[in-house]
XYZ file of C-alpha atoms in Angstrom:
289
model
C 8.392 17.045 10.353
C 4.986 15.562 11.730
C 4.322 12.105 11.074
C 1.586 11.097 9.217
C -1.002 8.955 8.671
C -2.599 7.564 4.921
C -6.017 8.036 4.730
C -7.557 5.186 3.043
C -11.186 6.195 3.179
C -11.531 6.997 -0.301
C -14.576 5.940 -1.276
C -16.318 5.258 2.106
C -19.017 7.423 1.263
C -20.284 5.279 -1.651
C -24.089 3.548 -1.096
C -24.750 0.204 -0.343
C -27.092 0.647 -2.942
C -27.195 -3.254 -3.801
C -27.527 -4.481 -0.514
C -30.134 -2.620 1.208
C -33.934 -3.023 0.749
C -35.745 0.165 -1.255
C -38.618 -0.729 0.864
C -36.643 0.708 3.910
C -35.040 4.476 3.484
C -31.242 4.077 4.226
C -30.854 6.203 6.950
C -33.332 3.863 9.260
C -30.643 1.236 8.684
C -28.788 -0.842 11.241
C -24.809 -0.123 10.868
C -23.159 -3.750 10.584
C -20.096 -4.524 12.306
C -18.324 -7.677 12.779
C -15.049 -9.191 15.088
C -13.447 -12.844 14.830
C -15.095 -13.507 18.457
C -16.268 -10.636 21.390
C -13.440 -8.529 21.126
C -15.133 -6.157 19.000
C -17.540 -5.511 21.498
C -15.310 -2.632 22.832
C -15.291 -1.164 19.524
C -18.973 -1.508 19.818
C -19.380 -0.089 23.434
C -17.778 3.401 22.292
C -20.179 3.382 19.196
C -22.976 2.327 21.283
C -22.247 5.765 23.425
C -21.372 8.136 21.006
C -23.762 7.569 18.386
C -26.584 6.589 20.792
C -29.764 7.080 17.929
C -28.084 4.528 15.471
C -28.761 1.026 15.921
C -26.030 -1.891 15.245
C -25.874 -5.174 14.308
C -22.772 -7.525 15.316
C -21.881 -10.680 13.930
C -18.931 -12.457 16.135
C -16.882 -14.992 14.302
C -16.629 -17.245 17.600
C -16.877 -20.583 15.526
C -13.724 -19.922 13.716
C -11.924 -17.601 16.067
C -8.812 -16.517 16.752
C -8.106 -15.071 12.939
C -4.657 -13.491 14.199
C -2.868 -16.627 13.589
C -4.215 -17.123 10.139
C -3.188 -16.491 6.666
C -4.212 -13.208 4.478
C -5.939 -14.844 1.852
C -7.963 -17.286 4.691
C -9.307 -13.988 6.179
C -10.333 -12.402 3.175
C -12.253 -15.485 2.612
C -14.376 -14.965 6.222
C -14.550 -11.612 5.814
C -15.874 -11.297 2.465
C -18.219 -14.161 3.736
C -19.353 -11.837 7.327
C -19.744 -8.768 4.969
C -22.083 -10.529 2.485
C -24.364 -12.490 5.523
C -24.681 -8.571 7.493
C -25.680 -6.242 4.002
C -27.905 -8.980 2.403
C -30.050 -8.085 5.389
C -29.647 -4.314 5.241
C -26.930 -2.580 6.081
C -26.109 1.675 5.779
C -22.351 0.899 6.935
C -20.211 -1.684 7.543
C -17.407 -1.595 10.534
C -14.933 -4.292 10.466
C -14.065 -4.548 14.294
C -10.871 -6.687 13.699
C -7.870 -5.444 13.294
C -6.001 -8.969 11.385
C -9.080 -8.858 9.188
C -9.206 -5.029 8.693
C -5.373 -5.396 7.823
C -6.037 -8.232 5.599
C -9.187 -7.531 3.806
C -10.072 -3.838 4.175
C -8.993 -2.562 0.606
C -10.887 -5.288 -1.218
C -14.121 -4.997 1.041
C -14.607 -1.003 0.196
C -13.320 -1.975 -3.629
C -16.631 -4.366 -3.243
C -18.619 -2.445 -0.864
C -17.824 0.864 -0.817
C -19.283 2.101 2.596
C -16.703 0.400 4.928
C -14.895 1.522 7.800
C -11.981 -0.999 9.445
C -9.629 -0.264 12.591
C -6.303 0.815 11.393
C -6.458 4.224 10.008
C -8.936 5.403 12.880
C -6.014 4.241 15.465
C -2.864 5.322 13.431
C -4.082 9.010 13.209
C -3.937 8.557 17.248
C -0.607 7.260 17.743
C 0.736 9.706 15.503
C -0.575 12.968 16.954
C 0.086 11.168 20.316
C 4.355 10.589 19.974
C 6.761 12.825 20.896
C 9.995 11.029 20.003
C 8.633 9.573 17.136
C 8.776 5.724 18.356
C 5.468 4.045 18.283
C 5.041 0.284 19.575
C 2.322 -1.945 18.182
C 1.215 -4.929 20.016
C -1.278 -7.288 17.503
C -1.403 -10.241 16.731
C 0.449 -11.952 14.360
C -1.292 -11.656 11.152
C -1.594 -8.197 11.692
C 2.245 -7.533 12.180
C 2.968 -9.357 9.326
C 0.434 -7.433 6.691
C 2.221 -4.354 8.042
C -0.646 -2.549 7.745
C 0.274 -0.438 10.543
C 3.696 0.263 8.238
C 1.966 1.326 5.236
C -0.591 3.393 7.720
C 1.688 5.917 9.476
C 4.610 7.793 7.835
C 7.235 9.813 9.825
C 7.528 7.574 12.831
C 9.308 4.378 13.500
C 7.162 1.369 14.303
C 8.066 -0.752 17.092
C 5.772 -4.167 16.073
C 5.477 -7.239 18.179
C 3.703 -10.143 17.496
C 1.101 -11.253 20.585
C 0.174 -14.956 19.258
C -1.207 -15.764 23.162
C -2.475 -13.370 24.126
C -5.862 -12.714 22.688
C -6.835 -16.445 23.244
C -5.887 -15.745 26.603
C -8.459 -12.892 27.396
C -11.063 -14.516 25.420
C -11.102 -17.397 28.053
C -12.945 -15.385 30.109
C -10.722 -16.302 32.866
C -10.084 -13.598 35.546
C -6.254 -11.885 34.932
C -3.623 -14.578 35.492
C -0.299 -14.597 36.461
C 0.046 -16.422 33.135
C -1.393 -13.572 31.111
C 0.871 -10.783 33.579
C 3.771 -12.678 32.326
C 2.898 -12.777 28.845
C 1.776 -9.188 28.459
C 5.391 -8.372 30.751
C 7.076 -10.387 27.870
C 5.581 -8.921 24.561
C 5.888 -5.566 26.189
C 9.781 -5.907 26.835
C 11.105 -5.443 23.639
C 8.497 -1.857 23.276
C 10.227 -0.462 26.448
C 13.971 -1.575 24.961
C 13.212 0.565 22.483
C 12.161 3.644 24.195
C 8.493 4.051 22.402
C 5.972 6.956 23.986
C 3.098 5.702 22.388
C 1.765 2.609 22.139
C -0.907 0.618 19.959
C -2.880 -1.752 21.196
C -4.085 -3.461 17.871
C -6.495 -5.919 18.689
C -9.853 -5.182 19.631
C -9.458 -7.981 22.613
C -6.916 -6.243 24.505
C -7.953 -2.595 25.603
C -9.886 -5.633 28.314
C -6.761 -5.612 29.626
C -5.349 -2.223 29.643
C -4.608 -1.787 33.016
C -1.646 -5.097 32.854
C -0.344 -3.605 29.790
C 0.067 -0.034 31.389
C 1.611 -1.771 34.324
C 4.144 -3.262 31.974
C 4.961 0.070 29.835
C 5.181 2.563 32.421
C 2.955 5.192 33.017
C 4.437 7.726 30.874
C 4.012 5.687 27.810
C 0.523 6.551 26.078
C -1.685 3.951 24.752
C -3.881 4.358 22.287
C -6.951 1.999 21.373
C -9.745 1.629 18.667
C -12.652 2.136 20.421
C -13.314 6.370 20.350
C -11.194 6.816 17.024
C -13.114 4.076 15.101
C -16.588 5.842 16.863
C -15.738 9.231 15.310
C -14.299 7.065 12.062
C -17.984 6.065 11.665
C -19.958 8.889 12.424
C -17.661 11.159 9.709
C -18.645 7.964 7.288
C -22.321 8.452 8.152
C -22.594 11.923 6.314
C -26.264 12.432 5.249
C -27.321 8.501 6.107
C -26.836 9.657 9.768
C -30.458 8.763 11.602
C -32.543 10.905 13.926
C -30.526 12.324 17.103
C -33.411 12.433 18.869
C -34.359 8.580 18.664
C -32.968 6.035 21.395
C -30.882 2.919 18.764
C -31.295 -0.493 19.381
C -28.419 -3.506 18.830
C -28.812 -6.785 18.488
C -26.256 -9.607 18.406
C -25.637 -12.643 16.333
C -22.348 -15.418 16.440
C -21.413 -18.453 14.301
C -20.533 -20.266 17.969
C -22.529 -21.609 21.136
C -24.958 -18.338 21.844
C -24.795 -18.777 25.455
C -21.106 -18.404 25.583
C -21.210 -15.556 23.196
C -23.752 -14.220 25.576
C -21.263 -14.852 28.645
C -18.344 -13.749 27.429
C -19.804 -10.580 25.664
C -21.697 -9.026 28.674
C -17.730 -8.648 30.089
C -16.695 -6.926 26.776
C -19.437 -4.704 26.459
C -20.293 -3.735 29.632
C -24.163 -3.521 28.886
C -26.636 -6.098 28.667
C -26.696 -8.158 25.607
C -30.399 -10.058 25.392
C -30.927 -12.484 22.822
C -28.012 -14.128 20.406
C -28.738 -15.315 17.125
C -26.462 -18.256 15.623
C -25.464 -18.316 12.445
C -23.914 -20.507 9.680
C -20.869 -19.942 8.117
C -20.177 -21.639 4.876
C -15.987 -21.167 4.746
C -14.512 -23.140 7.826
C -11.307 -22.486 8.733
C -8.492 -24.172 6.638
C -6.737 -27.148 8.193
């Protein structure tokens, strides 16, 4: 039998009827998307070149980031706090470009909001047209494994899940690729290969940065499967009717909760593209001692 994958978009198609202005018509709005720091940016970058008419807002978390080593109901906190800041200025969709926070918060933010895509369904449906033998790895960090959102996501596969607490911080540094991170991503990958997977997830959006180690480390016959184009098509299928003019050139614009000008540094790496002005924002939930 062919594993499969729960579809939890019920519901995505609902309007943000109570957070968008009536001044503005809805498809003219920005789609909203926010990451605990710059790792969503790859998310971004795919959206960015698929859906090249829309325009985009991001909001990076970088004041209270990483979220992978924090608790569920922490994270539900910031992201209920991220989602309210992006639609009270007008908002058509909102893309939660974390995968600890989509795992965490994802079923109470479309209860709320309705019109909500996160990162784990979008991926799953990959990984499980991409196995053969039916062994998937996951490599997230550590409040992701231990939702199991990934679990409750596919069906008819064993999941392989390890816990990455390093290794995000790591590539978030900036640094260029370390012997330090090599050994690391060597290390979480180790138990993936013991267990003979095909397919693996990467499930943060920090570390398809750093593909090329972790392909080193599988093999190359193991398949690795990332956010970026499945979350893309994930949010033009949730577009529907609110989609905007194909013949327009979108704009994106950038905001952060941290120092701008590191934002700024650090995101023109993720992104590839030019990022212009960052706009800093306050957070009223800091992070719990």
């Amino acid at each position: 039998m062919a594993p499969r994958v729960r579809d939890e978009r019920l519901g995505c198609r609902r309007r943000l009827s109570l957070r968008t202005s009536p001044a503005v018509p809805q498809r003219d709005l920005p789609i909203a998307m926010f990451d605990s720091g710059v790792g969503g940016l790859t998310v971004l970058h795919e959206c960015l070149v698929s859906l090249p008419h829309e325009d985009f807002v991001y909001l990076g978390d970088t004041a209270r980031f990483p979220y992978g080593v924090r608790e569920a109901e922490e994270l539900r906190a910031f992201a209920f706090e991220l989602a309210e800041l992006l639609l009270a200025r007008g908002a058509k969709l909102l893309v939660v470009a974390c995968n600890a926070a989509t795992s965490a918060a994802l079923p109470a933010l479309r209860e709320r909001f309705g019109n909500v895509v996160g990162v784990v369904t979008p991926e799953s449906q990959l990984a499980a047209r991409a196995t053969r033998n039916g062994h998937v790895g996951l490599l997230a960090t550590p409040a992701t494994v231990a939702s199991g959102a990934y679990e409750r996501a596919l069906e008819g596969v064993t999941l392989h899940a390890v816990a990455c607490p390093e290794l995000a911080p790591l590539i978030q540094s900036g640094e260029e690729v370390s012997q330090e991170l090599v050994d690391r991503v060597e290390g979480y990958c180790a138990p993936l290969k013991a267990a003979g997977v095909d397919t693996v997830i990467l499930g943060c959006t920090h570390y398809p940065l750093v593909r090329p180690v972790i392909q080193r480390a599988l093999g190359r016959g193991v398949r690795i499967v990332s956010s970026g184009q499945a979350i893309a098509d994930a949010v033009h299928s949730a577009l529907g009717d609110m989609e905007n003019d194909q013949h327009r050139r979108g704009d994106y614009r950038f905001m952060c909760t941290g120092d701008p000008e590191e934002f700024r540094r650090l995101g023109t790496r993720f992104l590839q593209l030019p990022l212009g002005e960052v706009e800093r924002v306050n957070v009223q939930r800091r992070a719990v001692a």
